[in-house]
C-alpha cells in the first residue's frame, strides 16, 4: 500500500542535542508537511514543502528546520531541543495536482531528557 | 482568518449509543471539510470528507453533511462501538492562498464503554 512512513516511532534525545526525524512517502505527492502535536491538542503546522519550495509558518521557532532532498523524503531537524519540544511530530503529504486530502504518517514521539 | 470550532470533550458513551460531535466553521468562499480520527499513539486518519454544500461524507457508519447555511459539519454515528474510542478532529481546507493547509478544531476525545 502507498504510505507515509515515519522513522523512528519513538525518539529520545538529550536537552540541547540535535535530532533529526525522517519521513518518506510512496504516494508521489508534491506537498509534504510537518506538524507538532502536544498532548490533548490539535496538530500545529510547522512548515510545508511544495516540491522544493519551502514554506515556513510565521510562528515556527528558528530551532526547527527542514530538508527535502527529493520527492520521497523529508526531514525535520531540531537544532537544540528544549524540554518544551517534547511532542508527537506528524508528517503528512498531499497532492496539489489532484486536490486529495492530506495523508498522515503514524508520527514520531520525541522525548527530551 | 479561517477557523473551526468543535464541541469540547471528553465525550463518554455506552456501546450502541448515538453519537453527535458538533463542528462549525468560519471561512471565506467554499472550503472543503474533513473529519480525521486519531487512535491512541497513532497519526491522523481521514474518516470522511465533503467538498461542496449539501455533500454528505460517510465511512464506517459515520456521516457528516456540509451545511453552508449553518456553516456546520457535524459528525454522527447511529450506534458506536468500543473500537470507536479515539480523538476526532474537524478540519477545513480553505480556498485562499496556501490552500493546501488544514485548519483543525481542537479535537474531541470519545470514550465508548462496553
XYZ file of C-alpha atoms in Angstrom:
227
model
C 0.000 0.000 0.000
C 1.125 3.529 -0.713
C 2.066 5.091 2.565
C 3.646 7.814 4.614
C 6.323 6.278 6.820
C 7.942 7.995 9.758
C 11.075 6.777 11.476
C 11.673 6.198 14.229
C 8.313 5.832 16.025
C 9.935 6.848 19.300
C 12.985 9.066 19.666
C 14.746 10.061 22.852
C 17.351 12.797 22.857
C 19.140 14.931 25.389
C 18.458 18.549 26.098
C 20.364 20.608 23.516
C 21.457 17.613 21.395
C 20.450 17.922 17.728
C 17.955 15.396 16.474
C 16.589 14.517 13.027
C 13.240 12.913 12.293
C 12.548 11.388 8.923
C 9.543 10.911 6.707
C 9.200 9.033 3.436
C 6.255 8.584 1.116
C 5.311 6.288 -1.729
C 2.314 8.380 -2.806
C 4.366 10.612 -5.111
C 2.669 13.644 -3.595
C 4.165 17.029 -4.331
C 3.391 18.597 -0.925
C 4.875 17.422 2.377
C 4.089 18.843 5.806
C 5.499 18.691 9.311
C 3.227 19.148 12.309
C 3.911 19.281 16.014
C 1.231 17.825 18.275
C 1.338 18.176 22.023
C -0.802 16.160 24.383
C -4.557 16.765 24.039
C -4.038 19.396 21.350
C -4.626 19.661 17.631
C -1.648 19.323 15.296
C 0.199 22.593 14.717
C 1.707 23.139 11.282
C 5.432 23.941 11.407
C 6.174 24.167 7.666
C 5.489 22.544 4.343
C 7.179 21.956 1.015
C 5.510 22.260 -2.340
C 8.034 20.355 -4.419
C 11.260 22.113 -3.374
C 9.530 25.339 -2.409
C 9.802 25.688 1.379
C 7.028 27.451 3.302
C 7.650 28.261 6.942
C 4.823 29.164 9.317
C 5.303 32.573 10.892
C 5.398 31.261 14.450
C 7.683 28.275 13.889
C 10.794 28.691 16.063
C 14.168 29.036 14.328
C 15.238 25.920 16.202
C 13.178 23.870 13.738
C 14.425 23.331 10.210
C 13.568 21.006 7.375
C 15.116 19.443 4.309
C 13.534 17.769 1.317
C 16.269 16.196 -0.814
C 13.827 14.555 -3.227
C 10.106 13.936 -3.735
C 10.007 10.923 -1.436
C 11.865 12.136 1.634
C 11.542 14.986 4.071
C 13.468 15.581 7.311
C 12.763 17.620 10.402
C 15.863 18.895 12.194
C 15.674 20.266 15.718
C 18.954 22.043 16.319
C 18.883 22.400 20.102
C 15.882 20.622 21.593
C 14.399 22.063 24.735
C 12.047 20.369 27.161
C 9.154 22.190 25.505
C 9.870 20.425 22.215
C 8.768 17.055 23.580
C 5.783 16.157 21.434
C 4.457 13.945 18.680
C 5.729 15.020 15.267
C 3.496 14.184 12.344
C 4.408 14.127 8.684
C 1.692 14.436 6.064
C 1.517 14.597 2.293
C -0.947 15.817 -0.279
C -1.160 16.418 -3.983
C -1.836 19.905 -5.245
C -2.480 18.294 -8.606
C -5.361 16.047 -7.542
C -6.588 18.019 -4.519
C -6.772 14.856 -2.399
C -6.850 15.281 1.382
C -3.700 15.202 3.461
C -2.443 11.723 4.277
C -0.657 11.344 7.613
C 2.073 9.084 8.904
C 1.889 7.471 12.328
C 4.164 10.052 13.869
C 7.383 10.119 15.883
C 7.071 10.689 19.598
C 10.038 12.746 20.762
C 11.156 12.732 24.388
C 13.770 15.101 25.791
C 15.901 14.039 28.747
C -8.881 34.065 9.016
C -10.371 30.611 8.677
C -11.315 28.800 11.877
C -13.013 25.642 13.141
C -14.958 25.367 16.373
C -15.524 21.901 17.653
C -17.524 20.519 20.519
C -15.445 20.294 23.675
C -14.882 16.874 25.110
C -14.418 14.462 26.513
C -17.496 12.527 25.441
C -18.292 9.237 27.145
C -20.956 6.928 25.735
C -22.127 3.406 26.193
C -21.832 0.949 23.347
C -24.636 1.272 20.764
C -25.436 4.855 21.801
C -25.949 7.618 19.228
C -23.046 9.979 18.664
C -23.021 13.601 17.587
C -19.924 15.781 17.627
C -20.661 19.342 16.601
C -18.380 21.286 14.279
C -18.862 24.780 12.867
C -16.508 26.784 10.732
C -15.680 30.275 9.568
C -14.118 30.603 6.153
C -14.078 32.699 3.027
C -15.540 31.062 -0.049
C -16.262 27.366 -0.216
C -13.834 25.335 1.871
C -13.501 21.567 1.825
C -14.388 19.931 5.148
C -12.944 16.854 6.803
C -13.185 14.658 9.840
C -9.985 12.963 10.934
C -9.704 10.308 13.662
C -6.664 9.665 15.831
C -6.367 6.414 17.759
C -4.004 6.349 20.757
C -0.357 6.554 19.747
C -1.111 6.874 16.056
C -1.274 9.527 13.392
C -4.421 11.046 11.946
C -6.590 9.028 9.586
C -9.068 10.611 7.234
C -12.526 9.477 8.301
C -14.687 11.346 5.772
C -14.816 14.477 3.674
C -17.141 16.811 1.809
C -16.101 19.330 -0.784
C -19.260 21.319 -1.509
C -22.512 22.373 0.067
C -25.009 19.573 0.800
C -22.392 16.869 0.218
C -22.638 14.032 2.702
C -19.446 12.245 3.641
C -19.724 8.759 5.096
C -17.411 5.986 6.221
C -17.519 3.137 8.774
C -21.036 4.140 9.846
C -20.057 7.768 10.445
C -21.737 10.560 8.493
C -21.434 14.317 8.201
C -23.272 16.761 5.922
C -21.770 20.031 4.660
C -24.324 22.669 5.651
C -23.402 26.031 4.169
C -26.425 27.826 5.602
C -25.370 26.947 9.164
C -21.610 26.658 8.391
C -21.619 23.261 10.063
C -20.251 19.770 9.517
C -21.485 17.716 12.463
C -20.272 14.143 12.832
C -22.865 11.456 13.607
C -22.975 7.725 14.118
C -26.079 5.779 14.957
C -24.504 3.081 17.113
C -20.982 3.489 18.478
C -18.640 0.633 19.346
C -15.824 0.363 21.861
C -13.406 0.415 18.916
C -14.600 3.948 18.032
C -12.846 5.301 21.125
C -10.435 7.901 19.755
C -9.927 11.626 19.269
C -11.895 13.185 16.425
C -10.736 16.343 14.639
C -12.844 18.501 12.367
C -10.806 20.378 9.787
C -11.199 22.635 6.798
C -9.067 23.339 3.781
C -9.611 26.843 2.562
C -9.734 28.368 -0.869
C -7.313 31.236 -0.290
C -3.552 31.312 -0.808
C -1.788 28.320 0.722
C -4.961 26.319 0.355
C -3.246 23.009 0.919
C -3.129 23.885 4.597
C -5.629 22.424 7.039
C -7.228 24.356 9.864
C -8.113 21.994 12.713
C -10.580 22.150 15.536
C -9.240 21.351 18.994
C -10.367 17.739 18.873
C -12.983 15.772 20.783
C -11.997 12.711 22.765
C -14.586 9.950 22.596
C -14.634 7.038 25.022
C -17.093 4.217 24.428
C -17.711 1.840 27.321
C -18.934 -1.735 26.875
